[in-house]
Amino acid sequence: MNIDTKWLEDFLKLAELQHFTRAAEARHITQPAFGRHIRALEKTVGKILIDRSTTPISLTPAGRQFKNIARNMISQMEDGLNLLHSIEQPFVNPIRIASPHSLASPTLLDLIEHNKIDNNQTFSIDILRVDFAIRSIREGNCDFFLGFETKSLLQPPFQNLKIGHGNFLLASAVDTDGQPLFDPQTSSTPIIGYSAESHSARLIEQYQPEITKLNTYQIFESSMCHLHKEMALRGTGIAWLPDALIQEELKNKSLVAIEPSVYRLPYQIRLYRNSSPLRNEAESFWQAINEQVQSGWQINYPWESQD
């Protein structure tokens, strides 16, 4: 297969800008020549990569797959040339991970620390809202997405590893005696709510029958679990929080779970990737995690099962 690297660079620029004219200008060539390059690439690959019927133009499913391949081909060539010329570039082509705020710290940091192969591995982390992070992995803008279970990513062309599970718990700050500040079962209690479009809000909605038993009124709304945690710690109200996020607070009893045997919303933590080949560093990172998972390791367990 004969592929001109310039075609790959043209394709990646078109995928970024979603406009033939602007992409051609950015590549400093005429639009007719740019269009010929894209058609030649599609002919060589044997797949239609660009959906020209949409405005702006978009990638076909094959195009989204090929975007990863094209980026990896160019990266590997650049790495090889840099090595050939002994160019030391300490932060070239990092492993790219997208994650929501709720899993960024400590879960993602623990995942990297536990599975990092050597100190030469570099990482680029995008903290995004869940739907944006899903779009990022779909469009090939990241190597991995660390997130909660997402049905649309549990099927080809994606692969996943279940690396943890736990529960959203109804958390409250404590009084001077270490007792919950609030009792939503007996008195009207302020609760910190999630924005309607957030993953957490959709999860909570699945368990609405249990939640309706609570005597609460919403005083604040946000999509960020970290903000909910901070407000709960300040005694502003109760909040549904993933146990992965509040392990230390539960341990030191600055937050307590209200009736955890009743008020719990189960979740799974998964690491997602596209099936297309990744760069060697990313593939090695995935393999290291896969080996750990196969041996029974997980990054998070439900809070009550921990010592």
PDB file of N, CA and C in Angstrom, residues 64 67 98 128-142 145 152-153 158:
ATOM      1  N   ARG A  64     -13.432   7.746  11.134  1.00  0.00           N
ATOM      2  CA  ARG A  64     -13.106   7.897  12.549  1.00  0.00           C
ATOM      3  C   ARG A  64     -12.089   6.846  12.978  1.00  0.00           C
ATOM      4  N   LYS A  67      -8.690   7.815  11.485  1.00  0.00           N
ATOM      5  CA  LYS A  67      -8.068   8.984  12.102  1.00  0.00           C
ATOM      6  C   LYS A  67      -7.010   8.555  13.118  1.00  0.00           C
ATOM      7  N   ALA A  98      -8.995  10.900  28.323  1.00  0.00           N
ATOM      8  CA  ALA A  98     -10.109  11.782  28.672  1.00  0.00           C
ATOM      9  C   ALA A  98     -10.852  11.181  29.856  1.00  0.00           C
ATOM     10  N   LEU A 128     -13.137  16.361  31.065  1.00  0.00           N
ATOM     11  CA  LEU A 128     -14.280  16.784  30.264  1.00  0.00           C
ATOM     12  C   LEU A 128     -15.586  16.290  30.876  1.00  0.00           C
ATOM     13  N   ARG A 129     -16.668  16.959  30.509  1.00  0.00           N
ATOM     14  CA  ARG A 129     -17.983  16.425  30.838  1.00  0.00           C
ATOM     15  C   ARG A 129     -18.142  15.096  30.110  1.00  0.00           C
ATOM     16  N   VAL A 130     -18.894  14.162  30.682  1.00  0.00           N
ATOM     17  CA  VAL A 130     -18.949  12.800  30.165  1.00  0.00           C
ATOM     18  C   VAL A 130     -19.295  12.760  28.682  1.00  0.00           C
ATOM     19  N   ASP A 131     -20.303  13.519  28.236  1.00  0.00           N
ATOM     20  CA  ASP A 131     -20.692  13.453  26.828  1.00  0.00           C
ATOM     21  C   ASP A 131     -19.586  13.976  25.926  1.00  0.00           C
ATOM     22  N   PHE A 132     -18.823  14.989  26.390  1.00  0.00           N
ATOM     23  CA  PHE A 132     -17.695  15.483  25.598  1.00  0.00           C
ATOM     24  C   PHE A 132     -16.562  14.460  25.567  1.00  0.00           C
ATOM     25  N   ALA A 133     -16.346  13.762  26.673  1.00  0.00           N
ATOM     26  CA  ALA A 133     -15.298  12.743  26.726  1.00  0.00           C
ATOM     27  C   ALA A 133     -15.651  11.578  25.794  1.00  0.00           C
ATOM     28  N   ILE A 134     -16.927  11.213  25.752  1.00  0.00           N
ATOM     29  CA  ILE A 134     -17.371  10.153  24.836  1.00  0.00           C
ATOM     30  C   ILE A 134     -17.146  10.590  23.392  1.00  0.00           C
ATOM     31  N   ARG A 135     -17.457  11.839  23.098  1.00  0.00           N
ATOM     32  CA  ARG A 135     -17.219  12.354  21.744  1.00  0.00           C
ATOM     33  C   ARG A 135     -15.730  12.321  21.418  1.00  0.00           C
ATOM     34  N   SER A 136     -14.893  12.614  22.412  1.00  0.00           N
ATOM     35  CA  SER A 136     -13.459  12.625  22.189  1.00  0.00           C
ATOM     36  C   SER A 136     -12.946  11.250  21.782  1.00  0.00           C
ATOM     37  N   ILE A 137     -13.397  10.178  22.453  1.00  0.00           N
ATOM     38  CA  ILE A 137     -12.940   8.837  22.099  1.00  0.00           C
ATOM     39  C   ILE A 137     -13.542   8.406  20.780  1.00  0.00           C
ATOM     40  N   ARG A 138     -14.765   8.806  20.501  1.00  0.00           N
ATOM     41  CA  ARG A 138     -15.406   8.460  19.229  1.00  0.00           C
ATOM     42  C   ARG A 138     -14.671   9.089  18.045  1.00  0.00           C
ATOM     43  N   GLU A 139     -14.225  10.325  18.211  1.00  0.00           N
ATOM     44  CA  GLU A 139     -13.596  11.052  17.116  1.00  0.00           C
ATOM     45  C   GLU A 139     -12.087  10.872  17.071  1.00  0.00           C
ATOM     46  N   GLY A 140     -11.570  10.019  17.929  1.00  0.00           N
ATOM     47  CA  GLY A 140     -10.146   9.722  17.895  1.00  0.00           C
ATOM     48  C   GLY A 140      -9.266  10.807  18.466  1.00  0.00           C
ATOM     49  N   ASN A 141      -9.818  11.647  19.339  1.00  0.00           N
ATOM     50  CA  ASN A 141      -9.031  12.736  19.926  1.00  0.00           C
ATOM     51  C   ASN A 141      -8.311  12.326  21.205  1.00  0.00           C
ATOM     52  N   CYS A 142      -8.525  11.093  21.642  1.00  0.00           N
ATOM     53  CA  CYS A 142      -7.804  10.587  22.799  1.00  0.00           C
ATOM     54  C   CYS A 142      -7.557   9.102  22.593  1.00  0.00           C
ATOM     55  N   PHE A 145     -10.589   6.561  27.236  1.00  0.00           N
ATOM     56  CA  PHE A 145     -11.594   7.279  28.010  1.00  0.00           C
ATOM     57  C   PHE A 145     -11.819   6.505  29.293  1.00  0.00           C
ATOM     58  N   SER A 152     -23.152   2.696  24.822  1.00  0.00           N
ATOM     59  CA  SER A 152     -22.780   2.888  23.418  1.00  0.00           C
ATOM     60  C   SER A 152     -21.323   2.530  23.152  1.00  0.00           C
ATOM     61  N   LEU A 153     -20.506   2.446  24.211  1.00  0.00           N
ATOM     62  CA  LEU A 153     -19.089   2.124  24.041  1.00  0.00           C
ATOM     63  C   LEU A 153     -18.785   0.664  24.385  1.00  0.00           C
ATOM     64  N   PHE A 158     -15.268  -0.352  19.758  1.00  0.00           N
ATOM     65  CA  PHE A 158     -14.586  -0.026  21.007  1.00  0.00           C
ATOM     66  C   PHE A 158     -14.300  -1.283  21.823  1.00  0.00           C
TER      67      PHE A 158
END
